[in-house]
Every structure is written in C-alpha cells, then in structure tokens.
mmCIF file of C-alpha atoms in Angstrom:
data_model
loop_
_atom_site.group_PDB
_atom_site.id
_atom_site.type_symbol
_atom_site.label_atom_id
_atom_site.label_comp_id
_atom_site.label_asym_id
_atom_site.label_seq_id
_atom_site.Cartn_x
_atom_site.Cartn_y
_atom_site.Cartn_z
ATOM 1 C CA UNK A 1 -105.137 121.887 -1.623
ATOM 2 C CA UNK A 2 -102.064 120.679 -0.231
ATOM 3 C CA UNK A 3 -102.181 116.626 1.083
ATOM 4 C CA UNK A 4 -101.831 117.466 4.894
ATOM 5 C CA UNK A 5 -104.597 119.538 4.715
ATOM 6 C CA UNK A 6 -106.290 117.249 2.754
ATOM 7 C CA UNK A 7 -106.158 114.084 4.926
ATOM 8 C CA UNK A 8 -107.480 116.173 7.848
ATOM 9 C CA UNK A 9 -110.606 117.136 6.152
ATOM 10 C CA UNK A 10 -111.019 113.165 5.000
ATOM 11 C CA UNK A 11 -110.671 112.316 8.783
ATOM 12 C CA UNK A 12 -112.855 115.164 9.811
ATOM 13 C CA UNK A 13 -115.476 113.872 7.172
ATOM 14 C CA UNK A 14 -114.976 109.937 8.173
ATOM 15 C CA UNK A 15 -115.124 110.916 12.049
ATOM 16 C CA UNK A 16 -118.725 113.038 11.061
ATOM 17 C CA UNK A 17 -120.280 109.757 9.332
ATOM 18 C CA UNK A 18 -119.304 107.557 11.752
ATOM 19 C CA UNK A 19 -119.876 109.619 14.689
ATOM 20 C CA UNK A 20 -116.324 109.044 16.395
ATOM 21 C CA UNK A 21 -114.464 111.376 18.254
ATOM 22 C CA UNK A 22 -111.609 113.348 17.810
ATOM 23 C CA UNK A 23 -109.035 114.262 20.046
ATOM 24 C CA UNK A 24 -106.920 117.334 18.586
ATOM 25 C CA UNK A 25 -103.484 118.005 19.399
ATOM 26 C CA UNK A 26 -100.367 119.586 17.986
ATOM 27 C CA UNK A 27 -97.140 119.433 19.977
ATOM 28 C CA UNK A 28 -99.559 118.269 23.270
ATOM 29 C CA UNK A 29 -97.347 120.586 25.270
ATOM 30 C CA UNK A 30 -100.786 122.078 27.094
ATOM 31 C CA UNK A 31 -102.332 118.652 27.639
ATOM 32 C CA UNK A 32 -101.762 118.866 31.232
ATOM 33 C CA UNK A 33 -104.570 121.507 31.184
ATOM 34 C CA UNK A 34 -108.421 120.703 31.647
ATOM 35 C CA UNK A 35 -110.130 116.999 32.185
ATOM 36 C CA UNK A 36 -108.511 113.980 29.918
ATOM 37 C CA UNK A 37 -109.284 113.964 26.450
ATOM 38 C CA UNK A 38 -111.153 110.545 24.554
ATOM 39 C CA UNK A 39 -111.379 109.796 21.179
ATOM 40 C CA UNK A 40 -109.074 109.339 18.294
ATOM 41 C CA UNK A 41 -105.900 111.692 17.903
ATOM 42 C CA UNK A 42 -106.197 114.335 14.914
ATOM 43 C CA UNK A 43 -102.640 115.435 15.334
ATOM 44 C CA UNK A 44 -101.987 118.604 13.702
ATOM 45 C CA UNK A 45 -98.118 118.679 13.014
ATOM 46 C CA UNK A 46 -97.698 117.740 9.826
ATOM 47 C CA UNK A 47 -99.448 120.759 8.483
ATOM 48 C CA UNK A 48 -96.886 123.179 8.989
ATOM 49 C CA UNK A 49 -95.007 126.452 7.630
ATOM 50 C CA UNK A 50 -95.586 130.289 7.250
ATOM 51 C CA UNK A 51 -97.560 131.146 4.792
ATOM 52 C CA UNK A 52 -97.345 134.319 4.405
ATOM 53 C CA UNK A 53 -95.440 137.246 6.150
ATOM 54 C CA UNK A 54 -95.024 140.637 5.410
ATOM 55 C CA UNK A 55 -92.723 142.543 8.102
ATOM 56 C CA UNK A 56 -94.119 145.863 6.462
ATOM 57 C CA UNK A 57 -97.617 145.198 7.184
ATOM 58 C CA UNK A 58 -97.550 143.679 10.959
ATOM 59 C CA UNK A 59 -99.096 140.184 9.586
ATOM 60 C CA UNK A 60 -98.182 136.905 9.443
ATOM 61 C CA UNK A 61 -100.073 133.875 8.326
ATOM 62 C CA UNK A 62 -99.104 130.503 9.260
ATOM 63 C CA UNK A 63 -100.036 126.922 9.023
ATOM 64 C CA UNK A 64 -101.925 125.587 12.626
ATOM 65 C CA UNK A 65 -98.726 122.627 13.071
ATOM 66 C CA UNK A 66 -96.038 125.122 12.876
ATOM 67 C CA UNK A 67 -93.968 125.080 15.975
ATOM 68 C CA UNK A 68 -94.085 128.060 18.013
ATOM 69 C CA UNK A 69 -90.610 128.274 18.328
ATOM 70 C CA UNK A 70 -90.183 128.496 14.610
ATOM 71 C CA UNK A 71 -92.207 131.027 13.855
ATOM 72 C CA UNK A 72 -90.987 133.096 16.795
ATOM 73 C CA UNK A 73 -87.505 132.524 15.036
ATOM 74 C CA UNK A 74 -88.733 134.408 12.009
ATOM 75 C CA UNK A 75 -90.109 136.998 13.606
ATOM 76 C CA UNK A 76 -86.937 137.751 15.815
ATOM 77 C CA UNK A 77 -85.037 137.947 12.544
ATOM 78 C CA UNK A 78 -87.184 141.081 11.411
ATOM 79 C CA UNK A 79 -86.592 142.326 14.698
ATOM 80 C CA UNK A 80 -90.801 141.905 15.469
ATOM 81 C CA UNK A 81 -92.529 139.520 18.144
ATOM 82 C CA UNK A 82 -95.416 138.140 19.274
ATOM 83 C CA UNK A 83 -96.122 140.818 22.114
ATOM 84 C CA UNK A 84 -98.596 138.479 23.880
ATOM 85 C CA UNK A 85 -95.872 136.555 25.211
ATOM 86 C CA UNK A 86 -97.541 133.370 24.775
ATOM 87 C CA UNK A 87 -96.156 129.890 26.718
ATOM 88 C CA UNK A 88 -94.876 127.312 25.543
ATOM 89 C CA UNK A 89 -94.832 124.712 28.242
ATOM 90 C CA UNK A 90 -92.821 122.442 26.002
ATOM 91 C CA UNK A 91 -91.497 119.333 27.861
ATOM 92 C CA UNK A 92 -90.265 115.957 27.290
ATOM 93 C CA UNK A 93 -90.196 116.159 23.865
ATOM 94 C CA UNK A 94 -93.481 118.156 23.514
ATOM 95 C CA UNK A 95 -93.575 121.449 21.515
ATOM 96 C CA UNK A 96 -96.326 124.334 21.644
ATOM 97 C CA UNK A 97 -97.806 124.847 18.034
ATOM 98 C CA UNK A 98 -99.112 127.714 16.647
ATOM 99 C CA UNK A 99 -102.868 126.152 16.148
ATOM 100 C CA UNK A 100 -102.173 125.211 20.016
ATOM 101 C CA UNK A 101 -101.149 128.561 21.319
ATOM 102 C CA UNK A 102 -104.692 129.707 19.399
ATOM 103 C CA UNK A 103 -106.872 127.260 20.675
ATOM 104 C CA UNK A 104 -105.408 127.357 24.377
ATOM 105 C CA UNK A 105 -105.618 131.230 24.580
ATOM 106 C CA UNK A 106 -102.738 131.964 26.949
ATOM 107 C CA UNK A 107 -101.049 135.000 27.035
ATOM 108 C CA UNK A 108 -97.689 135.599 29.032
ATOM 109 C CA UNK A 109 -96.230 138.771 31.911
ATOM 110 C CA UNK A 110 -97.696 141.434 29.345
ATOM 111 C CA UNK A 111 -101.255 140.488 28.898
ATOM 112 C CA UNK A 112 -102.508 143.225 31.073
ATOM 113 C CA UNK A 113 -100.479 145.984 29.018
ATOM 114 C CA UNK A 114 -100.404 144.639 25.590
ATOM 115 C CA UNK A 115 -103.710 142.654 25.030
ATOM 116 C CA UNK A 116 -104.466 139.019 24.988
ATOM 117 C CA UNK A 117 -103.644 136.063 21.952
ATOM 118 C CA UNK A 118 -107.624 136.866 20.710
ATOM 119 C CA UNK A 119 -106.377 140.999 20.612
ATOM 120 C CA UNK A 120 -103.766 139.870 17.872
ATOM 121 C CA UNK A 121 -105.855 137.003 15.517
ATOM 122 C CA UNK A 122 -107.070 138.733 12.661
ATOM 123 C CA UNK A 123 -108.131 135.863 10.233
ATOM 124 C CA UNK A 124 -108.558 132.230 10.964
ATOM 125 C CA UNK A 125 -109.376 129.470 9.180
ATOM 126 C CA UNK A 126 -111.240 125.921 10.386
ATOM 127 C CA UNK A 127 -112.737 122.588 9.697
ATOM 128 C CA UNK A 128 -115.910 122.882 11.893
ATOM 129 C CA UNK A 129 -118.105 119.537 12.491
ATOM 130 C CA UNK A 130 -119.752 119.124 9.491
ATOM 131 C CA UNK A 131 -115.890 118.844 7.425
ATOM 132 C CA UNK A 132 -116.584 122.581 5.999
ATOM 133 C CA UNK A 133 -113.731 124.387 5.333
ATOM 134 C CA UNK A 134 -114.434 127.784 6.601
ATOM 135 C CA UNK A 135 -112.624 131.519 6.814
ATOM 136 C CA UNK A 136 -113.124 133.740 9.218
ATOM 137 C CA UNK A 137 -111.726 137.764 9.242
ATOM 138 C CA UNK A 138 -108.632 138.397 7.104
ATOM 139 C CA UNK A 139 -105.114 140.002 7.170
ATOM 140 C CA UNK A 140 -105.983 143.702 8.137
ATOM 141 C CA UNK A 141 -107.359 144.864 11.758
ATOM 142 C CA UNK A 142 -110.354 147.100 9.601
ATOM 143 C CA UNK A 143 -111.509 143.756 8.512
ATOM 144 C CA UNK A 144 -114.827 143.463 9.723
ATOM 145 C CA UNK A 145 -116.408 140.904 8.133
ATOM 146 C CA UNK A 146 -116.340 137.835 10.623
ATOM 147 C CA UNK A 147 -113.804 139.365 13.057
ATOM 148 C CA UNK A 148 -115.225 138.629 15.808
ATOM 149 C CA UNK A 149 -116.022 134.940 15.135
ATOM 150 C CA UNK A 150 -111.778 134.370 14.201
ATOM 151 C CA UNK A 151 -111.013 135.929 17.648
ATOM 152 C CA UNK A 152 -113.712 133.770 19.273
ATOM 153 C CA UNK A 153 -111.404 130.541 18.688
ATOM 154 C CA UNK A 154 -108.993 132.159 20.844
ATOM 155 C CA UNK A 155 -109.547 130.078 24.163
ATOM 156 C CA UNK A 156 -111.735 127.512 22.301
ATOM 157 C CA UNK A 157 -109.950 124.840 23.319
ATOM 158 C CA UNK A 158 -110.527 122.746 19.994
ATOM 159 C CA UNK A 159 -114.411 122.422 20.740
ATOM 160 C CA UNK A 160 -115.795 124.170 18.176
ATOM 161 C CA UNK A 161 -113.239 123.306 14.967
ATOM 162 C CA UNK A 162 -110.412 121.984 14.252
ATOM 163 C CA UNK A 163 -108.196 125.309 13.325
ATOM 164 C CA UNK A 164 -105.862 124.763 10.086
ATOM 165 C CA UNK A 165 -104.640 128.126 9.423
ATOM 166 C CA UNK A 166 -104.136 131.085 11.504
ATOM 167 C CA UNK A 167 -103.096 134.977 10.423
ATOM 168 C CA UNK A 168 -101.786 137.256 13.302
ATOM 169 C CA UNK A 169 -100.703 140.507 13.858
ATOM 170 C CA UNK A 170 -97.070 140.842 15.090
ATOM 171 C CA UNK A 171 -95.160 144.017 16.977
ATOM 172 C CA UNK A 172 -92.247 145.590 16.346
ATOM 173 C CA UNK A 173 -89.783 144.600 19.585
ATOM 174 C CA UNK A 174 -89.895 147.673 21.572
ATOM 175 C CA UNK A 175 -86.423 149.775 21.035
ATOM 176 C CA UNK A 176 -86.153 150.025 25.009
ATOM 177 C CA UNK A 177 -86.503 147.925 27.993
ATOM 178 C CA UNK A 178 -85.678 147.644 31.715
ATOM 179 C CA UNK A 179 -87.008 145.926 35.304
ATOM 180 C CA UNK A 180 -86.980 147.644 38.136
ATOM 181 C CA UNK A 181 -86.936 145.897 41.441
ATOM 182 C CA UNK A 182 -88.518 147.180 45.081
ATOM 183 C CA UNK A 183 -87.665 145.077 48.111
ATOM 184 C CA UNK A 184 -89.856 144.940 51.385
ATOM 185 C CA UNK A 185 -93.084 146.232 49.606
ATOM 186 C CA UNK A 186 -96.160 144.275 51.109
ATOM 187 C CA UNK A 187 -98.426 142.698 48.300
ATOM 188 C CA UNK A 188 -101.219 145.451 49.728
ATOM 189 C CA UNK A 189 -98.729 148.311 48.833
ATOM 190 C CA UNK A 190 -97.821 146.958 45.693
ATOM 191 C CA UNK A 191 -101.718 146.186 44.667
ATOM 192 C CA UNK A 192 -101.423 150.163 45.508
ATOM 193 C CA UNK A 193 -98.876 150.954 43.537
ATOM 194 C CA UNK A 194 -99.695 149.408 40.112
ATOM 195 C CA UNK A 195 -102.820 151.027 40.346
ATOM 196 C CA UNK A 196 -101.355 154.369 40.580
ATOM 197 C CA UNK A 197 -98.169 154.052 38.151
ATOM 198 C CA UNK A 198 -101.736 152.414 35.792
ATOM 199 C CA UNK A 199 -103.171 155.623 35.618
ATOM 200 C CA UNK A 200 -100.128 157.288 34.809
ATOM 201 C CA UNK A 201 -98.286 157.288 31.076
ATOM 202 C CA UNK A 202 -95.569 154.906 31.845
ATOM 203 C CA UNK A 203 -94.712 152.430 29.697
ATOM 204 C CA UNK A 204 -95.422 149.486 32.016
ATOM 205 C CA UNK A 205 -95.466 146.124 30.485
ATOM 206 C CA UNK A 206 -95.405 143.470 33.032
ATOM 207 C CA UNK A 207 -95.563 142.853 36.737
ATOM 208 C CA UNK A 208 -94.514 140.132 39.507
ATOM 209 C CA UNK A 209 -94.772 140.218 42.960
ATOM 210 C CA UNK A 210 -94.070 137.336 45.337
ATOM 211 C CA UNK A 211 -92.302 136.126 48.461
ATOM 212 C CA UNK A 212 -88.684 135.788 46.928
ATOM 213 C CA UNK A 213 -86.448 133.474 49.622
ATOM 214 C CA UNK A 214 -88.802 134.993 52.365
ATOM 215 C CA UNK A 215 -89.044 138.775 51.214
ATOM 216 C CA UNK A 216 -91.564 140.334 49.525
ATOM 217 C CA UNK A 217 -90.796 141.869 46.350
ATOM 218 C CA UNK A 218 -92.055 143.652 43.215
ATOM 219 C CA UNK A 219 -90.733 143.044 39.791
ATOM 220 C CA UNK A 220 -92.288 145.795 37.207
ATOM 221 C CA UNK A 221 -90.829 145.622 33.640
ATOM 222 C CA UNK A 222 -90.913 148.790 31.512
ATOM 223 C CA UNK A 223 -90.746 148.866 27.479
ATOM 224 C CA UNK A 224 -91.272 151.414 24.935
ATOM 225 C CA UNK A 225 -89.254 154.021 23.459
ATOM 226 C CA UNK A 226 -86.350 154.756 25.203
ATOM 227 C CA UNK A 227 -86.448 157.922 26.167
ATOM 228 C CA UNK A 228 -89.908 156.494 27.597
ATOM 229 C CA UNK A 229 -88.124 153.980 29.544
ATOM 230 C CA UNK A 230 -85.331 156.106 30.921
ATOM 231 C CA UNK A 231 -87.566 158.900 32.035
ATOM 232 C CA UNK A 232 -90.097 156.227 33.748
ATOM 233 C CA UNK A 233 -86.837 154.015 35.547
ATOM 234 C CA UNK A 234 -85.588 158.142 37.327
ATOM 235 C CA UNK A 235 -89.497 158.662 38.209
ATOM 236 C CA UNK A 236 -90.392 155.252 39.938
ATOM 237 C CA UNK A 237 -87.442 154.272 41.990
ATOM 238 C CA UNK A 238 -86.603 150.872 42.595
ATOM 239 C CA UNK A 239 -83.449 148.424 41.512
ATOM 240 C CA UNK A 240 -82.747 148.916 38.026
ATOM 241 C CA UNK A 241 -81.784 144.970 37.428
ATOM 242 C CA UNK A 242 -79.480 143.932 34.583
ATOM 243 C CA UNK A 243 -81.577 143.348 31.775
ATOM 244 C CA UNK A 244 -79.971 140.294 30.054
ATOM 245 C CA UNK A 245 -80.475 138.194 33.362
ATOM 246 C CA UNK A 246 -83.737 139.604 34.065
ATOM 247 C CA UNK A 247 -84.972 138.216 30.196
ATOM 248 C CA UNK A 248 -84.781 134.972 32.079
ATOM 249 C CA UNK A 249 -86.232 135.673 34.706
ATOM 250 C CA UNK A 250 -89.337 137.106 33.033
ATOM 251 C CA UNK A 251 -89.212 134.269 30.036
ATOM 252 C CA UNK A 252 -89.070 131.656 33.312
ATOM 253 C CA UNK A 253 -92.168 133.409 34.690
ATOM 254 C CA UNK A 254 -93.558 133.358 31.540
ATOM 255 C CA UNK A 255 -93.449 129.158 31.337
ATOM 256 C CA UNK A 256 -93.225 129.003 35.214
ATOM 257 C CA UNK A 257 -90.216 127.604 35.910
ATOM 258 C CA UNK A 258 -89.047 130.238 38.801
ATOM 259 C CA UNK A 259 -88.455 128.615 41.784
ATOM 260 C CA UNK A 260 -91.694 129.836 43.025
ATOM 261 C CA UNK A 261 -93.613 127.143 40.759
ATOM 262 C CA UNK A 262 -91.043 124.274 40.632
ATOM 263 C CA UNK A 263 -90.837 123.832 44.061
ATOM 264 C CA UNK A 264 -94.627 123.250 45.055
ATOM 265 C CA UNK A 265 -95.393 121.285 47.861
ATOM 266 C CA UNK A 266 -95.853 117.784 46.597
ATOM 267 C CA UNK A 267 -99.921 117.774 47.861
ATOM 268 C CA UNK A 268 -100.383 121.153 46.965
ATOM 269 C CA UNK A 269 -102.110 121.804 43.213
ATOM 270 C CA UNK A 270 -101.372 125.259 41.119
ATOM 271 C CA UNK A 271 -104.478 127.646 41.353
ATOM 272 C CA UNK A 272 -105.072 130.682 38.529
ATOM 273 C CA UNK A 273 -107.291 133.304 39.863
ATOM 274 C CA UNK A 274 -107.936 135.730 37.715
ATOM 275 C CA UNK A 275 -109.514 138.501 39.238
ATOM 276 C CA UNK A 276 -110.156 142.886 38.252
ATOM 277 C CA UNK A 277 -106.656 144.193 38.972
ATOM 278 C CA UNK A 278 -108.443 146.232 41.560
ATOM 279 C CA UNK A 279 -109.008 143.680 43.682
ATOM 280 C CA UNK A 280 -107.426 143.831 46.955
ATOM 281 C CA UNK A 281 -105.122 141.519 48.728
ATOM 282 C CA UNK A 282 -107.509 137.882 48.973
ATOM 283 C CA UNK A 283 -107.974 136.319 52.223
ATOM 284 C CA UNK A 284 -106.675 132.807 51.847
ATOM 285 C CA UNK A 285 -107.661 129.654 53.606
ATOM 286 C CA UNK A 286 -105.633 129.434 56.726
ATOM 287 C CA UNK A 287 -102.184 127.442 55.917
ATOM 288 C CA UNK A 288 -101.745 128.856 52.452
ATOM 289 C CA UNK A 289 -99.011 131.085 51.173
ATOM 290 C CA UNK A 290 -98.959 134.567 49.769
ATOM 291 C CA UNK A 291 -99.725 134.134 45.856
ATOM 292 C CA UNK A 292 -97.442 135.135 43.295
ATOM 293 C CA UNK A 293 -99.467 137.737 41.188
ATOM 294 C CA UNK A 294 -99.041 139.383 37.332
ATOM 295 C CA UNK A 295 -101.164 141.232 35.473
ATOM 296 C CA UNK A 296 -100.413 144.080 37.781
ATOM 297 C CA UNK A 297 -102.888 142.054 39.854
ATOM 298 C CA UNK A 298 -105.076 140.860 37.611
ATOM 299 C CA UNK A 299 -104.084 137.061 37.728
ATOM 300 C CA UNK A 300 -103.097 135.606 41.208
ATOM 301 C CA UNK A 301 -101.343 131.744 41.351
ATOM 302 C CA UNK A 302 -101.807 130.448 44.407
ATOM 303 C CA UNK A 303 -100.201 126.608 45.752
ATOM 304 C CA UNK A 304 -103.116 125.035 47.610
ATOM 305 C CA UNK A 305 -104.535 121.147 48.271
ATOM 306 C CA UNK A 306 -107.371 120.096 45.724
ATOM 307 C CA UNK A 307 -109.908 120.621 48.558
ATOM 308 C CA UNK A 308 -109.465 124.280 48.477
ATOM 309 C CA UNK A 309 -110.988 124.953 45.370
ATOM 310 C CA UNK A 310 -114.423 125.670 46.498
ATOM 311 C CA UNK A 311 -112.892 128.213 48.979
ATOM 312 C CA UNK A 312 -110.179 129.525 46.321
ATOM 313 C CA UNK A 313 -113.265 129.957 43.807
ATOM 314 C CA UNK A 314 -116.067 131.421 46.021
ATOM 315 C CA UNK A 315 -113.227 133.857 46.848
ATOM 316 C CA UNK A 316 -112.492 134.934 43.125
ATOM 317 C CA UNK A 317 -116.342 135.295 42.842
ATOM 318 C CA UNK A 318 -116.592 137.451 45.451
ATOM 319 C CA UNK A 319 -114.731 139.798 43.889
ATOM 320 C CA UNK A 320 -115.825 139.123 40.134
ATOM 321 C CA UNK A 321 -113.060 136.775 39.494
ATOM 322 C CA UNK A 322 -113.046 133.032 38.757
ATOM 323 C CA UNK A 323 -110.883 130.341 39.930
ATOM 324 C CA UNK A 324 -108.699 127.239 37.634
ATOM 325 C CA UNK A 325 -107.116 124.450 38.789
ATOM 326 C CA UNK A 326 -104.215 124.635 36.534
ATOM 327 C CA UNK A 327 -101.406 121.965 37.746
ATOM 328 C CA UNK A 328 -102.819 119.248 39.573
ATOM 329 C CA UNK A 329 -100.611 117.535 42.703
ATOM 330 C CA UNK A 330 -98.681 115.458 40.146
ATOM 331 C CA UNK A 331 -96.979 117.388 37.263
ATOM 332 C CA UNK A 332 -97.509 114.020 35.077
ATOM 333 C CA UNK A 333 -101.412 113.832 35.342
ATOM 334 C CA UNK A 334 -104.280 114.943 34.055
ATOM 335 C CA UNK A 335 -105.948 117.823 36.545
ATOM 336 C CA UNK A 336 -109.746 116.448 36.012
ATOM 337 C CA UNK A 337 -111.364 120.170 36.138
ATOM 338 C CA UNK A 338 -113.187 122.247 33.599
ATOM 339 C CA UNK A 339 -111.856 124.960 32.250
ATOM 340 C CA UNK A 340 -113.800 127.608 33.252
ATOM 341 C CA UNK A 341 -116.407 127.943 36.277
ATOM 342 C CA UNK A 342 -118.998 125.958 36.251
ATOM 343 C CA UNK A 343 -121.195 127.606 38.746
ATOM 344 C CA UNK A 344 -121.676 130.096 35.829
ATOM 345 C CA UNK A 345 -124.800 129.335 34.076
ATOM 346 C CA UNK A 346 -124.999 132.012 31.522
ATOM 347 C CA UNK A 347 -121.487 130.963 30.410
ATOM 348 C CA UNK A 348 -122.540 127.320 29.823
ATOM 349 C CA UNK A 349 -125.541 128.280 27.976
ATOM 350 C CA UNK A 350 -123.735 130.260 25.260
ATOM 351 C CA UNK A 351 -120.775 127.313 25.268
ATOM 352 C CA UNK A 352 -123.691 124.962 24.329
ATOM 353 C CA UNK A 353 -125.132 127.053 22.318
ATOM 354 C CA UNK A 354 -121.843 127.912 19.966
ATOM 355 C CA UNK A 355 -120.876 124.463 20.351
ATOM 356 C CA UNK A 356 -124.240 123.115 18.302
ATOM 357 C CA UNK A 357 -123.471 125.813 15.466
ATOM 358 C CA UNK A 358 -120.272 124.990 15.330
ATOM 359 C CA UNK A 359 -119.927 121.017 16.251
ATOM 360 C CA UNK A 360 -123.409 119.821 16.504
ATOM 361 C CA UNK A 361 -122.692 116.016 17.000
ATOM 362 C CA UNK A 362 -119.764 117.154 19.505
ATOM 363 C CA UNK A 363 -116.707 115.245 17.926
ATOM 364 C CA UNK A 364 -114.468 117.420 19.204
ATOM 365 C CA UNK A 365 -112.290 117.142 21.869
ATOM 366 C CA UNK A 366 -115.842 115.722 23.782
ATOM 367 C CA UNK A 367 -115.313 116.752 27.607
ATOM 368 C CA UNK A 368 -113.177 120.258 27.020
ATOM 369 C CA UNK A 369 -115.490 123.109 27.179
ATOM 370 C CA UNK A 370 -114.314 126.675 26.364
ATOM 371 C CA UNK A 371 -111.537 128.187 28.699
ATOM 372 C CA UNK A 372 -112.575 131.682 28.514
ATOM 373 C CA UNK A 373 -111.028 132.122 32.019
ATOM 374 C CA UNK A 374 -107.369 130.839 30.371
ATOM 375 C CA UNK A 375 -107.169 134.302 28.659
#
C-alpha cells in the first residue's frame, strides 16, 4: 500500500476512535456549494496519478487527488474525453480533483444527451466510517457485482466515504462538431423546439437559451459523425457559428463564466432548477429575469434574492422539479443551504438510512447531506 494512502486510512481510523470529524476536500474548488463544513481537513491531494489507462478499452483508473485538469490532459492526447463535461470551478488557486468531480456529481452542457458523472463510474474504491477499505464494481460496464453501489457515490458529497480511487469510462471525442445559433426565438418556442428536434435522430449534444444583450437566443450544439452533423446543421436552420470561438463559449457555460453569470446583481443569489425537460416556460416571481436554461430544458438558472427560494422551489415542485441555491449573494461565502430539498421526506429517509451503513458515527463531512439534485 502506497504511504498516501496509508496515512489516510490511519487518520480515518484515529478520527473513528476518537469520534472527531472530518472535513474532506481535494482542490476545494466546489466548497462554495452546500452549508459550511466542521471538523478536521482530510485533504486528498497528495494521493494522486493514473493508475491505469487503456485507450483500447474506454477505461481509466485514477487516484481520487489527481487534478482534473491532468487527467483530462491524458485523455486529450489519445484523442478521448470525459463526455460528461464535468466543471471545474477552479479559482484562486483552487483546482477540481478527480475524487471531487465524483463526490460533487456535476455534469456540464451535455448531461441531457450523453449521461451524467454516475453514467460513466464503473468501479470505485473507499474508506467508509469504520477505516475499511472497500471496492465497489470494476473496469468493465457488464460488471455487475456492486455497480450500483460505485455509481451511488456519484453526488455523495463525501458523506458516506472518503473515495481513494476511482475507474471511469472515457469517449472517444466525437469526429464532428458544430453550434448553430437562432435569434428572436422566445424561450416558449425554443422549450418547443428541443422537444421536437429530441424525438428526432439528430445528434444533439447541448443546449443554451438566454437573453443575450437583450435578445433572446438559442444556442444548440451538434456532435457525432460528420456526415451526422452536416446533414443535421442543412435540416435545422439557424447560424452555423465558428466553432473554435464557440468552444469557449460552451467551456464558459460549462464553469459559468458567460456574462450571463458574472454579472449578477450584487443581492441577487444563483438558483438551479432542475426540472423534466418538458416542463414549460416557469412563472417567476414578479421582478425576476428570464432564466438561462440547458439540458434542452431540463436545468433552469435563475438570478433571484435569497427570499425567493420558497417561491423558486414550490415552483420546481409543481412541476416535479426541485430547487438549489447554488451561489449565494457573495461569490466568497458559504451559501448555508442543503443540497437537495428538504421538504422531501422519502429522500431524507434513505440519506439516513445509507448514511448509518455507510458512516454510522457520521464523521464525515457532518452537515452535507447527499446532492442528488446536483446531478
């Protein structure tokens, strides 16, 4: 057993005897999300590097510390990727991990084409809260054998283990690409649209529509093969954009640093809904702006005051949806809020009940719960 690994399990085992808390983190770049963490930091970066990786088989196994960037690096040189599209957030010095971009469970523009981070983790491996070292899955998607438990640390937010080792299954990069643009389409229409073009065999990948400088306008970015691509860019219509500026724009979505995001009203806080991509165009409180919406309208932002959450989140309900405070008013605090809904009971009781099999004296990360809504 290698010494990084090691000293975790020792502090794991130390923290179990003497009942004290631990307060995971890798690069910290997603520490803005979910109420403030106590306890003393396990910090996961020195156990880093790629494990194992074999282009041929669409697998890669990695250590949980490994920056993200560096193992997106290595997949970019055999031309593959993680198709997830998974943020980084990275700021000030802070850099997503691997073990982080597991445990947080966000996915990027193409999660409603291409699946979410859980969709892609075929093995994992944890320290739960009794210092066991335990495997989960494997390195093939027929692996049944615990499956379902590896993909369940998706989204876990740290609570139920502290997650050491990680193998995923990686895409080839698509061989074609382009984004169309359609100017003065009304969010209704384009709600509309998607859902049309979704039952269709176009090789959509990822959608935005927002207010851009005061006119409403629909991104959609096709990939696939490229006679795929060509045929679906004469079908749909639009603006066929340039594609090396629009990689920008899509990776600036992606870690939401388009204007749309940076330039929130200083009292305002950033709202996920994520709703059925069905779901019509939401009535928002009076005052509040059109949202900007992905997921071909499965996952709506929306810039609002704190005190609109109960209205932002009995409106997700009402259409089977649920609500996050994401980004609180100031970008350098902690937001306070669960992460996930907290009106739902039935979620709770299954959090509490995986979090007693897993962590039963709850050392870690006390006062995160489970963030099934951040898929």
């Amino acid at each position: 057993m290698e010494p990084a690994l090691s000293q975790i399990i020792e502090r794991v085992r130390a923290a179990v005897s003497d009942q004290q808390a631990l307060r995971i983190q890798g690069g910290g770049s997603k520490s803005f999300l979910g109420r403030a963490l106590r306890g003393e930091l396990l910090d996961m970066r020195a156990l880093q590097g790629i494990v194992d990786y074999e282009p041929s088989e669409l697998v890669v196994t990695v250590r949980a510390g490994t920056p993200l960037a560096q193992l997106e690096q290595a997949l970019a040189e055999k031309g593959q990727s993680l198709a997830f599209e998974p943020p980084h957030f990275a700021s000030q010095g802070q850099q997503a991990t691997v073990g982080g971009m597991v445990a947080a469970g966000l996915s990027g523009p193409a999660r409603a084409s291409v699946g979410a981070v859980r969709d892609y983790v075929l093995g994992i491996e944890i320290i739960n809260g009794r210092a066991e070292q335990l495997r989960f899955g494997g390195q093939v998607m027929k692996n049944v054998a615990g499956y379902d438990v590896s993909r369940l640390m998706a989204g876990s937010w740290g609570s139920l283990g502290v997650i050491t080792e990680v193998s995923l299954k990686v895409l080839p990069v698509a061989p074609a690409e382009a984004t169309l643009r359609f100017d003065g389409i009304s969010q209704a229409d384009a709600l509309q649209q998607l859902n049309r073009w979704g039952g269709q065999p176009l090789p959509l990948n990822a959608s935005c529509w927002m207010q851009d400088q005061g006119r409403d306008t629909l991104y959609v970015r096709l990939r696939g093969a490229t006679a795929a691509v060509e045929a679906a860019c004469r079908s749909m219509g639009g603006t066929h954009l340039d594609q090396a500026s629009t990689a920008a724009d899509w990776a600036a979505c992606r870690e939401q640093q388009l204007p749309w995001f940076t330039q929130r009203a200083a009292d305002h806080c950033l709202w996920r809904l994520s709703v059925p991509q069905t779901a019509p165009v939401l009535a928002l409180p009076a005052g509040i702006a059109a949202p900007l919406v992905e997921w071909h309208g499965g996952l709506r932002w929306v810039q609002a005051p704190r005190n609109a959450g109960p209205a932002l989140q009995a409106l997700a309900r009402s259409v089977g949806g649920d609500a996050l405070l994401f980004r609180a008013e100031d970008a350098d605090s902690i937001s306070g809020a669960p992460l996930f809904d907290p009106q739902n009971a039935a979620v709770q009781r299954i959090h509490r009940q995986l979090q007693q099999a897993f962590d039963p004296a709850g050392i870690f990360n006390p006062g995160r719960a489970m963030g099934a809504a951040c898929a």
